[in-house]
Amino acid sequence: MKTADKINDKAIVKDYFNQKGFDRWRRIYGETDDVNKVQKKIRQGHQQTIDTVVDWLKDDGNLADISVCDAGCGVGSLSIPLAEAGATVYASDISDKMVGEAKEKATEALEDPSKVTFSVSDLETLSGSYDTVICLDVLIHYPTEDAAKMIAHLASLAESRLILSFAPKTCVLFVLKKVGEFFPGPSKTTRAYQHREKDIIAILAENGFEIKRKGMTSVSFYYSKILEAVKVK
């Protein structure tokens, strides 16, 4: 893939979520009835992924003692419940509109909104050091070679744990994706990339992380593999 194509993926994602994609995904991630059947299924799937990750972190019993980086926070669907559970959260997104919406939601939902610090940033320019780094439903926008660089950077920020979700590349899902490409519509404004689980695990291993837990969300129109990786000591 040419350099121009790589730059375009990021530019397309940023423009989309700052323009017509913002209202669409704000509705999907929200609680209103202003969604169609497909969007409702995506909402359900996304929420299942969020619930899985929140449950994992709660099960460890130390949320109040850790810092979490929510990379690609969207409208705060993960950041807010983690802050409610006691974590100190640093949340960022490439879209300033998404971050603005997340700030509003956090102010309304949290007794102490200062538990979450929001910023506008793409994954590759994030800085700092955090106990846990989480990146959900972002890698679908980038090819595996770009995802590898993003994961490597996120791994450099994680002191102990990295949690990722991505659209898995299996024979069945690959065929479904190809069939869907015959029916273009207004929602098809960003490229959708699937990744082989073994490739993502290999990338994590190259950066010093091994798999601790796996999860899978399978809902019509939403399929997401979740990996929790811990730093090898």
One Martini backbone bead per residue (centre of mass of N, CA, C, O) as a GRO file, in nm:
protein
  233
    1MET     BB    1   0.096   0.036   0.022
    2LYS     BB    2   0.073   0.352  -0.005
    3THR     BB    3   0.129   0.634   0.166
    4ALA     BB    4  -0.130   0.782   0.079
    5ASP     BB    5  -0.324   0.561   0.182
    6LYS     BB    6  -0.246   0.578   0.480
    7ILE     BB    7  -0.327   0.871   0.521
    8ASN     BB    8  -0.624   0.841   0.428
    9ASP     BB    9  -0.733   0.666   0.652
   10LYS     BB   10  -0.703   0.881   0.872
   11ALA     BB   11  -0.855   1.113   0.731
   12ILE     BB   12  -1.123   0.967   0.694
   13VAL     BB   13  -1.183   0.912   0.990
   14LYS     BB   14  -1.174   1.203   1.091
   15ASP     BB   15  -1.387   1.326   0.901
   16TYR     BB   16  -1.622   1.137   0.959
   17PHE     BB   17  -1.631   1.186   1.288
   18ASN     BB   18  -1.672   1.513   1.227
   19GLN     BB   19  -1.927   1.453   1.061
   20LYS     BB   20  -2.164   1.239   0.955
   21GLY     BB   21  -2.066   1.014   1.160
   22PHE     BB   22  -2.133   1.138   1.433
   23ASP     BB   23  -2.444   1.115   1.449
   24ARG     BB   24  -2.465   0.818   1.394
   25TRP     BB   25  -2.278   0.715   1.641
   26ARG     BB   26  -2.425   0.861   1.867
   27ARG     BB   27  -2.682   0.694   1.835
   28ILE     BB   28  -2.565   0.411   1.863
   29TYR     BB   29  -2.422   0.483   2.155
   30GLY     BB   30  -2.690   0.535   2.261
   31GLU     BB   31  -3.061   0.548   2.372
   32THR     BB   32  -3.217   0.588   2.134
   33ASP     BB   33  -3.473   0.519   1.874
   34ASP     BB   34  -3.286   0.651   1.629
   35VAL     BB   35  -3.275   0.345   1.493
   36ASN     BB   36  -3.203   0.082   1.320
   37LYS     BB   37  -3.161  -0.254   1.311
   38VAL     BB   38  -2.859  -0.249   1.255
   39GLN     BB   39  -2.776  -0.037   1.469
   40LYS     BB   40  -2.887  -0.197   1.710
   41LYS     BB   41  -2.690  -0.435   1.680
   42ILE     BB   42  -2.433  -0.269   1.711
   43ARG     BB   43  -2.497  -0.166   1.992
   44GLN     BB   44  -2.510  -0.442   2.129
   45GLY     BB   45  -2.224  -0.534   2.058
   46HIS     BB   46  -2.065  -0.302   2.179
   47GLN     BB   47  -2.173  -0.342   2.469
   48GLN     BB   48  -2.059  -0.626   2.508
   49THR     BB   49  -1.766  -0.542   2.488
   50ILE     BB   50  -1.766  -0.345   2.721
   51ASP     BB   51  -1.865  -0.546   2.941
   52THR     BB   52  -1.630  -0.740   2.924
   53VAL     BB   53  -1.404  -0.540   3.006
   54VAL     BB   54  -1.522  -0.441   3.272
   55ASP     BB   55  -1.534  -0.721   3.406
   56TRP     BB   56  -1.236  -0.784   3.399
   57LEU     BB   57  -1.144  -0.540   3.574
   58LYS     BB   58  -1.326  -0.600   3.821
   59ASP     BB   59  -1.215  -0.888   3.887
   60ASP     BB   60  -0.933  -0.776   3.996
   61GLY     BB   61  -0.994  -0.549   4.234
   62ASN     BB   62  -0.807  -0.258   4.126
   63LEU     BB   63  -0.926   0.007   3.993
   64ALA     BB   64  -0.846   0.232   4.209
   65ASP     BB   65  -0.514   0.170   4.138
   66ILE     BB   66  -0.551   0.252   3.832
   67SER     BB   67  -0.454   0.325   3.501
   68VAL     BB   68  -0.636   0.437   3.201
   69CYS     BB   69  -0.620   0.394   2.847
   70ASP     BB   70  -0.853   0.531   2.608
   71ALA     BB   71  -0.815   0.441   2.278
   72GLY     BB   72  -1.079   0.548   2.125
   73CYS     BB   73  -1.346   0.663   2.301
   74GLY     BB   74  -1.546   0.838   2.178
   75VAL     BB   75  -1.838   0.881   2.393
   76GLY     BB   76  -1.750   0.702   2.664
   77SER     BB   77  -1.846   0.395   2.701
   78LEU     BB   78  -1.587   0.313   2.882
   79SER     BB   79  -1.479   0.545   3.060
   80ILE     BB   80  -1.722   0.591   3.248
   81PRO     BB   81  -1.751   0.308   3.391
   82LEU     BB   82  -1.459   0.308   3.497
   83ALA     BB   83  -1.485   0.563   3.670
   84GLU     BB   84  -1.724   0.460   3.840
   85ALA     BB   85  -1.531   0.211   3.947
   86GLY     BB   86  -1.238   0.402   4.007
   87ALA     BB   87  -1.083   0.483   3.775
   88THR     BB   88  -0.815   0.630   3.604
   89VAL     BB   89  -0.881   0.826   3.308
   90TYR     BB   90  -0.743   0.831   2.969
   91ALA     BB   91  -0.895   1.000   2.696
   92SER     BB   92  -0.912   0.939   2.335
   93ASP     BB   93  -0.955   1.106   2.006
   94ILE     BB   94  -0.962   1.199   1.668
   95SER     BB   95  -1.239   1.331   1.752
   96ASP     BB   96  -1.362   1.626   1.872
   97LYS     BB   97  -1.665   1.555   1.882
   98MET     BB   98  -1.644   1.303   2.054
   99VAL     BB   99  -1.507   1.434   2.295
  100GLY     BB  100  -1.728   1.638   2.356
  101GLU     BB  101  -1.947   1.424   2.416
  102ALA     BB  102  -1.794   1.278   2.642
  103LYS     BB  103  -1.778   1.514   2.838
  104GLU     BB  104  -2.082   1.551   2.875
  105LYS     BB  105  -2.142   1.267   2.982
  106ALA     BB  106  -1.949   1.277   3.226
  107THR     BB  107  -2.078   1.518   3.371
  108GLU     BB  108  -2.359   1.372   3.407
  109ALA     BB  109  -2.259   1.080   3.534
  110LEU     BB  110  -2.041   1.199   3.729
  111GLU     BB  111  -1.941   1.293   4.040
  112ASP     BB  112  -1.626   1.278   3.919
  113PRO     BB  113  -1.505   1.405   3.627
  114SER     BB  114  -1.187   1.396   3.699
  115LYS     BB  115  -1.146   1.083   3.635
  116VAL     BB  116  -1.149   1.217   3.342
  117THR     BB  117  -0.924   1.261   3.067
  118PHE     BB  118  -0.945   1.458   2.780
  119SER     BB  119  -0.846   1.406   2.426
  120VAL     BB  120  -0.701   1.498   2.112
  121SER     BB  121  -0.601   1.194   1.939
  122ASP     BB  122  -0.397   0.984   1.801
  123LEU     BB  123  -0.240   0.691   1.859
  124GLU     BB  124   0.063   0.783   1.764
  125THR     BB  125   0.057   1.050   1.985
  126LEU     BB  126   0.060   0.915   2.234
  127SER     BB  127   0.125   0.958   2.586
  128GLY     BB  128   0.277   0.791   2.844
  129SER     BB  129   0.175   0.602   3.150
  130TYR     BB  130   0.004   0.282   3.194
  131ASP     BB  131  -0.129   0.011   3.316
  132THR     BB  132  -0.377   0.040   3.103
  133VAL     BB  133  -0.450  -0.040   2.760
  134ILE     BB  134  -0.724   0.062   2.539
  135CYS     BB  135  -0.861  -0.076   2.214
  136LEU     BB  136  -1.175  -0.017   2.062
  137ASP     BB  137  -1.294  -0.028   1.747
  138VAL     BB  138  -1.032   0.072   1.549
  139LEU     BB  139  -0.878  -0.142   1.360
  140ILE     BB  140  -1.098  -0.149   1.128
  141HIS     BB  141  -0.963   0.123   0.983
  142TYR     BB  142  -0.697  -0.069   0.950
  143PRO     BB  143  -0.441  -0.215   0.837
  144THR     BB  144  -0.217  -0.438   0.959
  145GLU     BB  145   0.043  -0.263   0.921
  146ASP     BB  146  -0.076  -0.027   1.089
  147ALA     BB  147  -0.165  -0.181   1.342
  148ALA     BB  148   0.120  -0.264   1.430
  149LYS     BB  149   0.216   0.024   1.500
  150MET     BB  150  -0.006   0.091   1.703
  151ILE     BB  151   0.045  -0.143   1.900
  152ALA     BB  152   0.339  -0.073   1.964
  153HIS     BB  153   0.273   0.200   2.091
  154LEU     BB  154   0.073   0.105   2.307
  155ALA     BB  155   0.276  -0.089   2.445
  156SER     BB  156   0.471   0.149   2.540
  157LEU     BB  157   0.236   0.256   2.754
  158ALA     BB  158   0.223  -0.025   2.895
  159GLU     BB  159   0.294  -0.171   3.203
  160SER     BB  160   0.082  -0.453   3.196
  161ARG     BB  161  -0.169  -0.382   2.982
  162LEU     BB  162  -0.352  -0.503   2.678
  163ILE     BB  163  -0.656  -0.406   2.504
  164LEU     BB  164  -0.826  -0.562   2.225
  165SER     BB  165  -1.024  -0.491   1.929
  166PHE     BB  166  -1.152  -0.687   1.641
  167ALA     BB  167  -1.201  -0.790   1.320
  168PRO     BB  168  -1.226  -1.101   1.225
  169LYS     BB  169  -1.051  -1.332   1.003
  170THR     BB  170  -1.271  -1.532   0.843
  171CYS     BB  171  -1.430  -1.709   0.615
  172VAL     BB  172  -1.717  -1.617   0.682
  173LEU     BB  173  -1.664  -1.308   0.726
  174PHE     BB  174  -1.536  -1.257   0.451
  175VAL     BB  175  -1.787  -1.322   0.285
  176LEU     BB  176  -1.978  -1.117   0.415
  177LYS     BB  177  -1.813  -0.871   0.333
  178LYS     BB  178  -1.827  -0.917   0.025
  179VAL     BB  179  -2.131  -0.904   0.002
  180GLY     BB  180  -2.159  -0.613   0.121
  181GLU     BB  181  -2.003  -0.471  -0.125
  182PHE     BB  182  -2.268  -0.491  -0.319
  183PHE     BB  183  -2.405  -0.274  -0.090
  184PRO     BB  184  -2.393   0.030  -0.114
  185GLY     BB  185  -2.380   0.314   0.117
  186PRO     BB  186  -2.382   0.575   0.345
  187SER     BB  187  -2.215   0.392   0.561
  188LYS     BB  188  -1.975   0.361   0.335
  189THR     BB  189  -1.707   0.573   0.446
  190THR     BB  190  -1.529   0.336   0.547
  191ARG     BB  191  -1.297   0.118   0.594
  192ALA     BB  192  -1.293  -0.247   0.636
  193TYR     BB  193  -1.088  -0.434   0.858
  194GLN     BB  194  -0.947  -0.744   0.883
  195HIS     BB  195  -0.808  -0.977   1.136
  196ARG     BB  196  -0.588  -1.202   1.231
  197GLU     BB  197  -0.537  -1.338   1.527
  198LYS     BB  198  -0.241  -1.439   1.489
  199ASP     BB  199  -0.129  -1.160   1.409
  200ILE     BB  200  -0.194  -1.006   1.671
  201ILE     BB  201  -0.042  -1.196   1.862
  202ALA     BB  202   0.235  -1.156   1.726
  203ILE     BB  203   0.254  -0.852   1.778
  204LEU     BB  204   0.243  -0.872   2.084
  205ALA     BB  205   0.494  -1.053   2.118
  206GLU     BB  206   0.698  -0.850   1.988
  207ASN     BB  207   0.607  -0.645   2.247
  208GLY     BB  208   0.587  -0.831   2.524
  209PHE     BB  209   0.308  -1.003   2.491
  210GLU     BB  210   0.052  -1.202   2.651
  211ILE     BB  211  -0.211  -1.407   2.674
  212LYS     BB  212  -0.495  -1.420   2.904
  213ARG     BB  213  -0.760  -1.325   2.739
  214LYS     BB  214  -1.076  -1.410   2.576
  215GLY     BB  215  -1.313  -1.272   2.334
  216MET     BB  216  -1.661  -1.277   2.189
  217THR     BB  217  -1.858  -1.091   1.956
  218SER     BB  218  -2.190  -1.209   1.831
  219VAL     BB  219  -2.357  -1.000   1.607
  220SER     BB  220  -2.542  -0.879   1.393
  221PHE     BB  221  -2.308  -0.667   1.229
  222TYR     BB  222  -2.122  -0.776   1.486
  223TYR     BB  223  -1.764  -0.845   1.513
  224SER     BB  224  -1.557  -0.924   1.811
  225LYS     BB  225  -1.232  -0.944   1.915
  226ILE     BB  226  -1.087  -1.015   2.241
  227LEU     BB  227  -0.776  -0.900   2.394
  228GLU     BB  228  -0.571  -0.995   2.670
  229ALA     BB  229  -0.256  -0.847   2.751
  230VAL     BB  230   0.055  -0.924   2.907
  231LYS     BB  231   0.342  -0.858   3.043
  232VAL     BB  232   0.646  -0.988   3.017
  233LYS     BB  233   0.878  -1.078   3.286
   0.00000   0.00000   0.00000
